[in-house]
Amino acid sequence: MDHQANPLTVILVLGALHGVALGMFFFFHGRGDRGANIVLGILLVVFSINFGLPKIVKDYHTQFPHLIAAAYPLPFLLGPLLYLYAKRLTSGREHNLKMRLHFIPFLTVTFYLMPFYLQSEAEKLDFIHKIRTTGLPVDWLALSGVKTLHLLGYLAATFWMLKQHGRQVRAVFSSIERIHLRWLRYLVFGTGCVWFVQFVFYLGFMFHKLVDPYIVADYASGYATAIFVYSIGYMGLRQPEIFGMAIRELNIKKYHRSGLTPDKAERYLKKLLTYMEQNKPYRNSELTLPQLASEMDIPPNHLSQIINEKLQQNFFDFINKYRVDEVKQRLANPGDNHFTILAMAFDAGFNSKSAFYSAFQKHTGTSPSRYPRTVQK
């Protein structure tokens, strides 16, 4: 295997190179949020090297012994980079000092492994031989556990951040198709799956000597990473707006409770419901809570509070309920039979078929095409 690459090696190296190229593209990409693009570019490069280099080392460690364990500290970058990328998209910039703190574990592990990196070629080859005969040293095993816990911690923090982001956008926006960051949740999930599979195989080796320590690069993360990186590239080429959209300046503001008296809340609620019926602002597909508050001359935090507390809804569901009700009325009106259901949805303020179908199903319990039959019954 040292002198002849197998097909998997070729696939993995091509996938890693593709990931590096895609990362460089985002690194120099001028559109959208420049800072977010740079973080995403670095993340893709680190991700590709982290999973591609171990395979190359396995096949060619005798030719390039100084590459042995070169990628070992890199997983300590994956979690922070993924977290900072999500942080940048959901809440803007993070203080430079705080940002640097995320990279202390990576620097610490790199410094700890420096004596190994400074060893001679013969010593490193002997290290590989000892691994294959007696297993990893205790300190390396401990580092593997810390590495996994470190990444899982960042994945959990990123999931929580994205969950909070979902709540925030529903409190402010009436259409969230381009800002819900669902694709980023897929990225987090994909990263977690690849790492979990890798960790399971490593556990098999560390405690039961079931597999070669590099089997993960061969059978688990190898194919998974190549497919994962190619998929990200496909998404970027097919839907470039996902990676460079106006979400860069969201900075969603929290609306804290203020001195809203019960009497004033009732007046605002009546004013809101009347305004919705008479002016139909929900037909604006880009309507936001601050915009509606400005039109009605109501403080945004008060408007948010009465929607949440008086109507027991968030802004997203509140507006989409009106849109769904308008479509329902038109479906029951014979004079609108010449319109398609989707045309009615767009007229009501929906900006995509998927958003309309999802909202209609949520508020009626049935699909738009089946709804007329349920009414006739």
Short mmCIF file of C-alpha atoms in Angstrom, two decimals:
data_model
loop_
_atom_site.label_atom_id
_atom_site.label_comp_id
_atom_site.label_asym_id
_atom_site.label_seq_id
_atom_site.Cartn_x
_atom_site.Cartn_y
_atom_site.Cartn_z
CA MET A 1 0.00 0.00 0.00
CA ASP A 2 2.97 2.32 0.44
CA HIS A 3 3.69 2.50 -3.29
CA GLN A 4 0.30 2.10 -4.91
CA ALA A 5 -2.77 4.15 -4.11
CA ASN A 6 -6.08 2.33 -3.95
CA PRO A 7 -9.29 3.78 -5.45
CA LEU A 8 -10.44 5.06 -2.08
CA THR A 9 -7.26 7.09 -1.74
CA VAL A 10 -7.94 8.74 -5.07
CA ILE A 11 -11.57 9.49 -4.14
CA LEU A 12 -10.61 10.88 -0.76
CA VAL A 13 -7.76 13.02 -2.06
CA LEU A 14 -9.97 14.41 -4.83
CA GLY A 15 -12.67 15.17 -2.28
CA ALA A 16 -10.16 16.85 -0.01
CA LEU A 17 -8.72 18.90 -2.88
CA HIS A 18 -12.22 19.88 -3.91
CA GLY A 19 -12.92 20.98 -0.35
CA VAL A 20 -9.72 23.03 -0.25
CA ALA A 21 -10.58 24.66 -3.59
CA LEU A 22 -14.11 25.42 -2.41
CA GLY A 23 -12.72 26.83 0.82
CA MET A 24 -10.36 29.11 -1.09
CA PHE A 25 -13.28 30.25 -3.23
CA PHE A 26 -15.21 31.37 -0.16
CA PHE A 27 -12.07 32.85 1.38
CA PHE A 28 -11.68 35.23 -1.56
CA HIS A 29 -15.41 35.57 -2.30
CA GLY A 30 -16.31 39.26 -2.20
CA ARG A 31 -20.10 39.04 -2.13
CA GLY A 32 -22.19 38.67 1.00
CA ASP A 33 -20.69 38.79 4.47
CA ARG A 34 -16.95 38.91 3.92
CA GLY A 35 -16.15 37.78 7.46
CA ALA A 36 -18.56 34.84 7.31
CA ASN A 37 -17.16 33.76 3.95
CA ILE A 38 -13.61 33.79 5.33
CA VAL A 39 -14.59 31.66 8.34
CA LEU A 40 -16.48 29.22 6.10
CA GLY A 41 -13.50 29.03 3.74
CA ILE A 42 -11.10 28.23 6.57
CA LEU A 43 -13.57 25.68 7.97
CA LEU A 44 -13.80 23.82 4.65
CA VAL A 45 -10.01 23.81 4.22
CA VAL A 46 -9.42 22.52 7.76
CA PHE A 47 -12.20 19.95 7.41
CA SER A 48 -10.76 18.62 4.15
CA ILE A 49 -7.17 18.44 5.40
CA ASN A 50 -8.21 16.85 8.68
CA PHE A 51 -9.87 13.90 6.96
CA GLY A 52 -7.75 13.69 3.83
CA LEU A 53 -4.29 13.85 5.34
CA PRO A 54 -4.60 10.77 7.61
CA LYS A 55 -5.38 8.61 4.58
CA ILE A 56 -2.37 9.93 2.71
CA VAL A 57 -0.20 9.32 5.77
CA LYS A 58 -1.48 5.75 6.05
CA ASP A 59 -0.52 4.92 2.48
CA TYR A 60 2.69 6.95 2.30
CA HIS A 61 3.99 7.36 5.85
CA THR A 62 7.32 5.76 4.96
CA GLN A 63 7.85 8.34 2.20
CA PHE A 64 6.59 11.28 4.27
CA PRO A 65 7.14 10.42 7.94
CA HIS A 66 7.03 14.05 9.02
CA LEU A 67 3.34 14.15 8.04
CA ILE A 68 2.55 11.58 10.74
CA ALA A 69 0.06 13.11 13.22
CA ALA A 70 0.32 16.46 11.43
CA ALA A 71 -3.47 16.71 11.34
CA TYR A 72 -3.98 15.52 14.92
CA PRO A 73 -4.66 18.99 16.45
CA LEU A 74 -6.93 20.12 13.57
CA PRO A 75 -10.21 18.78 15.06
CA PHE A 76 -9.74 21.36 17.81
CA LEU A 77 -10.35 23.97 15.09
CA LEU A 78 -13.50 22.42 13.62
CA GLY A 79 -15.81 23.17 16.53
CA PRO A 80 -14.71 26.78 17.07
CA LEU A 81 -14.81 27.59 13.35
CA LEU A 82 -18.28 26.10 12.94
CA TYR A 83 -19.48 27.95 16.04
CA LEU A 84 -17.97 31.27 14.95
CA TYR A 85 -19.46 30.90 11.48
CA ALA A 86 -22.93 30.38 12.96
CA LYS A 87 -22.28 33.23 15.38
CA ARG A 88 -21.37 35.54 12.54
CA LEU A 89 -24.51 34.69 10.56
CA THR A 90 -26.95 34.85 13.45
CA SER A 91 -25.73 37.79 15.51
CA GLY A 92 -22.95 39.62 13.68
CA ARG A 93 -19.40 40.17 14.82
CA GLU A 94 -17.88 38.75 17.96
CA HIS A 95 -15.26 40.60 19.99
CA ASN A 96 -11.75 39.81 18.77
CA LEU A 97 -10.50 38.82 22.23
CA LYS A 98 -13.35 36.38 22.74
CA MET A 99 -12.76 34.98 19.26
CA ARG A 100 -9.12 34.24 20.06
CA LEU A 101 -10.05 32.36 23.22
CA HIS A 102 -11.77 29.69 21.14
CA PHE A 103 -8.42 28.65 19.66
CA ILE A 104 -6.56 28.10 22.94
CA PRO A 105 -7.24 24.30 22.97
CA PHE A 106 -5.81 23.96 19.45
CA LEU A 107 -2.66 25.89 20.39
CA THR A 108 -2.33 23.93 23.64
CA VAL A 109 -2.52 20.54 21.90
CA THR A 110 -0.12 21.69 19.17
CA PHE A 111 2.37 22.83 21.80
CA TYR A 112 1.95 19.55 23.71
CA LEU A 113 2.72 17.53 20.56
CA MET A 114 5.67 19.68 19.56
CA PRO A 115 8.27 17.25 21.02
CA PHE A 116 6.84 14.54 18.76
CA TYR A 117 6.88 16.82 15.72
CA LEU A 118 10.56 17.58 16.33
CA GLN A 119 11.53 13.90 16.36
CA SER A 120 13.53 12.33 13.54
CA GLU A 121 11.99 10.34 10.69
CA ALA A 122 13.17 7.07 12.22
CA GLU A 123 11.59 7.89 15.58
CA LYS A 124 8.25 8.70 13.96
CA LEU A 125 8.26 5.48 11.93
CA ASP A 126 9.05 3.58 15.10
CA PHE A 127 6.07 5.31 16.73
CA ILE A 128 3.78 3.97 13.98
CA HIS A 129 5.22 0.48 14.46
CA LYS A 130 4.54 0.62 18.20
CA ILE A 131 0.95 1.75 17.59
CA ARG A 132 0.32 -1.26 15.38
CA THR A 133 1.78 -3.65 17.94
CA THR A 134 0.95 -2.23 21.37
CA GLY A 135 -1.63 0.49 20.67
CA LEU A 136 -1.68 4.22 21.25
CA PRO A 137 0.07 5.67 24.31
CA VAL A 138 -2.19 6.65 27.20
CA ASP A 139 -1.75 10.38 26.66
CA TRP A 140 -2.74 10.08 22.99
CA LEU A 141 -5.81 8.06 23.98
CA ALA A 142 -6.74 10.78 26.47
CA LEU A 143 -6.32 13.44 23.80
CA SER A 144 -8.70 11.51 21.54
CA GLY A 145 -11.36 11.59 24.24
CA VAL A 146 -10.81 15.27 24.94
CA LYS A 147 -10.92 15.97 21.21
CA THR A 148 -14.31 14.31 20.88
CA LEU A 149 -15.79 16.02 23.93
CA HIS A 150 -14.46 19.35 22.69
CA LEU A 151 -16.14 18.99 19.31
CA LEU A 152 -19.39 17.65 20.74
CA GLY A 153 -19.51 20.63 23.09
CA TYR A 154 -19.20 23.06 20.20
CA LEU A 155 -21.77 21.16 18.17
CA ALA A 156 -24.21 21.41 21.06
CA ALA A 157 -23.51 25.14 21.44
CA THR A 158 -24.00 25.68 17.71
CA PHE A 159 -27.27 23.73 17.70
CA TRP A 160 -28.51 25.83 20.60
CA MET A 161 -27.52 29.04 18.81
CA LEU A 162 -29.36 27.99 15.65
CA LYS A 163 -32.41 27.04 17.70
CA GLN A 164 -32.41 30.50 19.28
CA HIS A 165 -31.97 32.03 15.84
CA GLY A 166 -35.06 30.18 14.62
CA ARG A 167 -37.08 31.64 17.48
CA GLN A 168 -35.75 35.13 16.83
CA VAL A 169 -36.53 35.21 13.12
CA ARG A 170 -40.06 33.97 13.80
CA ALA A 171 -40.48 36.83 16.25
CA VAL A 172 -39.46 39.47 13.69
CA PHE A 173 -39.98 38.17 10.14
CA SER A 174 -43.07 36.99 8.29
CA SER A 175 -41.06 35.08 5.65
CA ILE A 176 -38.03 33.07 6.71
CA GLU A 177 -37.20 30.96 3.66
CA ARG A 178 -33.90 32.77 3.08
CA ILE A 179 -32.89 33.35 6.68
CA HIS A 180 -33.80 30.20 8.65
CA LEU A 181 -30.28 28.73 8.14
CA ARG A 182 -31.67 25.22 7.70
CA TRP A 183 -28.71 24.39 5.46
CA LEU A 184 -26.37 25.29 8.32
CA ARG A 185 -28.19 22.86 10.57
CA TYR A 186 -27.55 20.22 7.91
CA LEU A 187 -23.87 21.17 7.98
CA VAL A 188 -23.73 20.79 11.75
CA PHE A 189 -25.62 17.49 11.59
CA GLY A 190 -23.34 16.15 8.83
CA THR A 191 -20.23 17.09 10.77
CA GLY A 192 -21.62 15.42 13.88
CA CYS A 193 -22.48 12.20 12.04
CA VAL A 194 -19.05 11.89 10.44
CA TRP A 195 -17.31 12.53 13.75
CA PHE A 196 -19.56 10.17 15.70
CA VAL A 197 -18.85 7.31 13.29
CA GLN A 198 -15.15 8.07 13.49
CA PHE A 199 -15.25 8.08 17.29
CA VAL A 200 -17.06 4.73 17.40
CA PHE A 201 -14.36 3.11 15.29
CA TYR A 202 -11.64 4.64 17.43
CA LEU A 203 -13.32 3.28 20.55
CA GLY A 204 -13.31 -0.14 18.93
CA PHE A 205 -9.58 0.09 18.47
CA MET A 206 -8.68 1.68 21.80
CA PHE A 207 -10.60 -0.71 24.02
CA HIS A 208 -10.94 -3.92 22.01
CA LYS A 209 -8.24 -3.66 19.32
CA LEU A 210 -10.97 -4.50 16.81
CA VAL A 211 -9.68 -2.39 13.95
CA ASP A 212 -6.62 -0.67 12.61
CA PRO A 213 -6.32 2.88 14.06
CA TYR A 214 -6.67 4.29 10.54
CA ILE A 215 -9.71 2.20 9.56
CA VAL A 216 -11.91 5.27 9.97
CA ALA A 217 -10.10 7.04 7.16
CA ASP A 218 -10.58 3.92 5.03
CA TYR A 219 -14.21 2.98 5.57
CA ALA A 220 -16.07 5.67 7.56
CA SER A 221 -14.92 9.25 7.26
CA GLY A 222 -13.27 8.59 3.89
CA TYR A 223 -16.37 8.09 1.77
CA ALA A 224 -18.55 10.22 4.05
CA THR A 225 -16.23 13.21 3.88
CA ALA A 226 -15.79 13.02 0.11
CA ILE A 227 -19.57 12.90 -0.35
CA PHE A 228 -20.06 15.63 2.26
CA VAL A 229 -17.58 18.03 0.67
CA TYR A 230 -18.88 17.39 -2.85
CA SER A 231 -22.41 18.04 -1.58
CA ILE A 232 -21.42 21.39 -0.12
CA GLY A 233 -19.82 22.28 -3.44
CA TYR A 234 -22.99 21.28 -5.27
CA MET A 235 -25.10 23.44 -2.97
CA GLY A 236 -22.79 26.39 -3.45
CA LEU A 237 -22.91 26.12 -7.24
CA ARG A 238 -26.62 25.39 -7.51
CA GLN A 239 -27.84 27.85 -4.91
CA PRO A 240 -25.14 30.47 -4.41
CA GLU A 241 -27.55 32.83 -2.68
CA ILE A 242 -27.54 30.47 0.32
CA PHE A 243 -23.95 31.37 1.05
CA GLY A 244 -24.00 35.08 0.20
CA MET A 245 -27.39 36.50 1.04
CA ALA A 246 -28.58 39.64 2.83
CA ILE A 247 -28.73 37.76 6.12
CA ARG A 248 -25.26 39.13 6.84
CA GLU A 249 -26.64 42.18 8.67
CA LEU A 250 -29.57 40.61 10.52
CA ASN A 251 -28.56 41.57 14.06
CA ILE A 252 -32.01 40.70 15.35
CA LYS A 253 -32.95 42.83 18.32
CA LYS A 254 -34.52 41.39 21.45
CA TYR A 255 -37.72 43.09 22.47
CA HIS A 256 -37.74 43.26 26.24
CA ARG A 257 -40.88 43.98 28.17
CA SER A 258 -41.48 47.65 28.95
CA GLY A 259 -44.18 49.67 30.68
CA LEU A 260 -47.10 48.28 28.69
CA THR A 261 -50.22 48.68 30.84
CA PRO A 262 -53.20 46.31 30.45
CA ASP A 263 -55.40 49.12 29.10
CA LYS A 264 -52.82 50.16 26.54
CA ALA A 265 -52.29 46.52 25.54
CA GLU A 266 -56.01 46.13 24.83
CA ARG A 267 -56.05 49.31 22.74
CA TYR A 268 -53.01 48.18 20.78
CA LEU A 269 -54.52 44.74 20.24
CA LYS A 270 -57.76 46.20 18.88
CA LYS A 271 -55.79 48.58 16.68
CA LEU A 272 -53.65 45.71 15.37
CA LEU A 273 -56.57 43.45 14.49
CA THR A 274 -58.43 46.30 12.79
CA TYR A 275 -55.35 47.30 10.83
CA MET A 276 -54.76 43.72 9.68
CA GLU A 277 -58.34 43.38 8.40
CA GLN A 278 -58.55 46.76 6.71
CA ASN A 279 -55.03 47.30 5.32
CA LYS A 280 -53.94 43.69 4.80
CA PRO A 281 -50.22 44.35 5.41
CA TYR A 282 -49.59 40.59 5.38
CA ARG A 283 -49.72 40.70 1.59
CA ASN A 284 -46.23 42.19 1.72
CA SER A 285 -44.04 39.08 1.55
CA GLU A 286 -41.12 40.90 3.19
CA LEU A 287 -43.11 42.32 6.10
CA THR A 288 -41.22 42.51 9.39
CA LEU A 289 -42.34 43.33 12.90
CA PRO A 290 -40.49 46.68 13.05
CA GLN A 291 -42.04 47.65 9.72
CA LEU A 292 -45.57 46.81 10.87
CA ALA A 293 -44.97 48.62 14.16
CA SER A 294 -43.85 51.71 12.26
CA GLU A 295 -46.94 51.64 10.03
CA MET A 296 -49.19 51.44 13.08
CA ASP A 297 -47.17 53.88 15.20
CA ILE A 298 -46.75 51.31 17.97
CA PRO A 299 -43.40 50.65 19.72
CA PRO A 300 -41.96 47.41 18.31
CA ASN A 301 -41.45 45.89 21.75
CA HIS A 302 -45.09 46.56 22.63
CA LEU A 303 -46.30 45.04 19.37
CA SER A 304 -44.17 41.96 19.94
CA GLN A 305 -45.46 41.64 23.49
CA ILE A 306 -49.16 41.78 22.61
CA ILE A 307 -48.71 39.24 19.79
CA ASN A 308 -46.86 36.90 22.12
CA GLU A 309 -49.01 37.32 25.23
CA LYS A 310 -52.46 38.33 24.01
CA LEU A 311 -52.57 36.12 20.91
CA GLN A 312 -50.18 33.40 22.12
CA GLN A 313 -48.30 33.47 18.81
CA ASN A 314 -45.02 34.63 17.36
CA PHE A 315 -44.96 37.20 14.57
CA PHE A 316 -44.25 34.60 11.89
CA ASP A 317 -47.28 32.45 12.73
CA PHE A 318 -49.48 35.50 13.31
CA ILE A 319 -48.88 36.90 9.82
CA ASN A 320 -49.00 33.56 8.05
CA LYS A 321 -52.36 32.75 9.67
CA TYR A 322 -53.82 35.78 7.89
CA ARG A 323 -52.25 34.68 4.63
CA VAL A 324 -53.66 31.18 4.98
CA ASP A 325 -57.11 32.54 5.85
CA GLU A 326 -57.12 34.68 2.71
CA VAL A 327 -56.24 31.67 0.55
CA LYS A 328 -58.99 29.66 2.26
CA GLN A 329 -61.53 32.37 1.49
CA ARG A 330 -60.51 32.50 -2.14
CA LEU A 331 -60.62 28.72 -2.47
CA ALA A 332 -64.23 28.85 -1.29
CA ASN A 333 -65.09 31.65 -3.73
CA PRO A 334 -66.25 30.35 -7.15
CA GLY A 335 -65.20 33.66 -8.70
CA ASP A 336 -61.54 32.78 -8.07
CA ASN A 337 -61.66 29.34 -9.65
CA HIS A 338 -59.61 30.55 -12.62
CA PHE A 339 -56.65 31.27 -10.31
CA THR A 340 -54.19 28.55 -9.37
CA ILE A 341 -53.71 27.82 -5.69
CA LEU A 342 -50.11 28.97 -5.90
CA ALA A 343 -51.16 32.28 -7.49
CA MET A 344 -53.54 32.84 -4.58
CA ALA A 345 -50.72 32.05 -2.15
CA PHE A 346 -48.38 34.58 -3.75
CA ASP A 347 -51.13 37.22 -3.77
CA ALA A 348 -51.65 36.59 -0.05
CA GLY A 349 -48.00 37.28 0.73
CA PHE A 350 -46.24 33.92 0.56
CA ASN A 351 -42.98 34.03 -1.38
CA SER A 352 -42.44 30.33 -2.05
CA LYS A 353 -44.43 27.17 -2.61
CA SER A 354 -42.74 25.34 0.26
CA ALA A 355 -43.46 28.15 2.74
CA PHE A 356 -47.12 28.22 1.67
CA TYR A 357 -47.65 24.46 1.89
CA SER A 358 -45.94 24.29 5.26
CA ALA A 359 -48.02 27.13 6.73
CA PHE A 360 -51.27 25.86 5.22
CA GLN A 361 -50.73 22.37 6.61
CA LYS A 362 -49.90 23.81 10.04
CA HIS A 363 -52.96 26.07 10.28
CA THR A 364 -55.56 23.81 8.63
CA GLY A 365 -54.28 20.28 9.21
CA THR A 366 -54.62 19.45 5.53
CA SER A 367 -52.99 20.27 2.20
CA PRO A 368 -54.21 23.12 -0.07
CA SER A 369 -55.34 20.68 -2.77
CA ARG A 370 -57.45 18.66 -0.32
CA TYR A 371 -58.90 21.63 1.53
CA PRO A 372 -61.79 22.37 -0.90
CA ARG A 373 -63.02 18.78 -0.53
CA THR A 374 -63.02 19.06 3.26
CA VAL A 375 -65.07 22.27 3.06
CA GLN A 376 -67.64 20.68 0.72
CA LYS A 377 -68.20 17.89 3.22
#
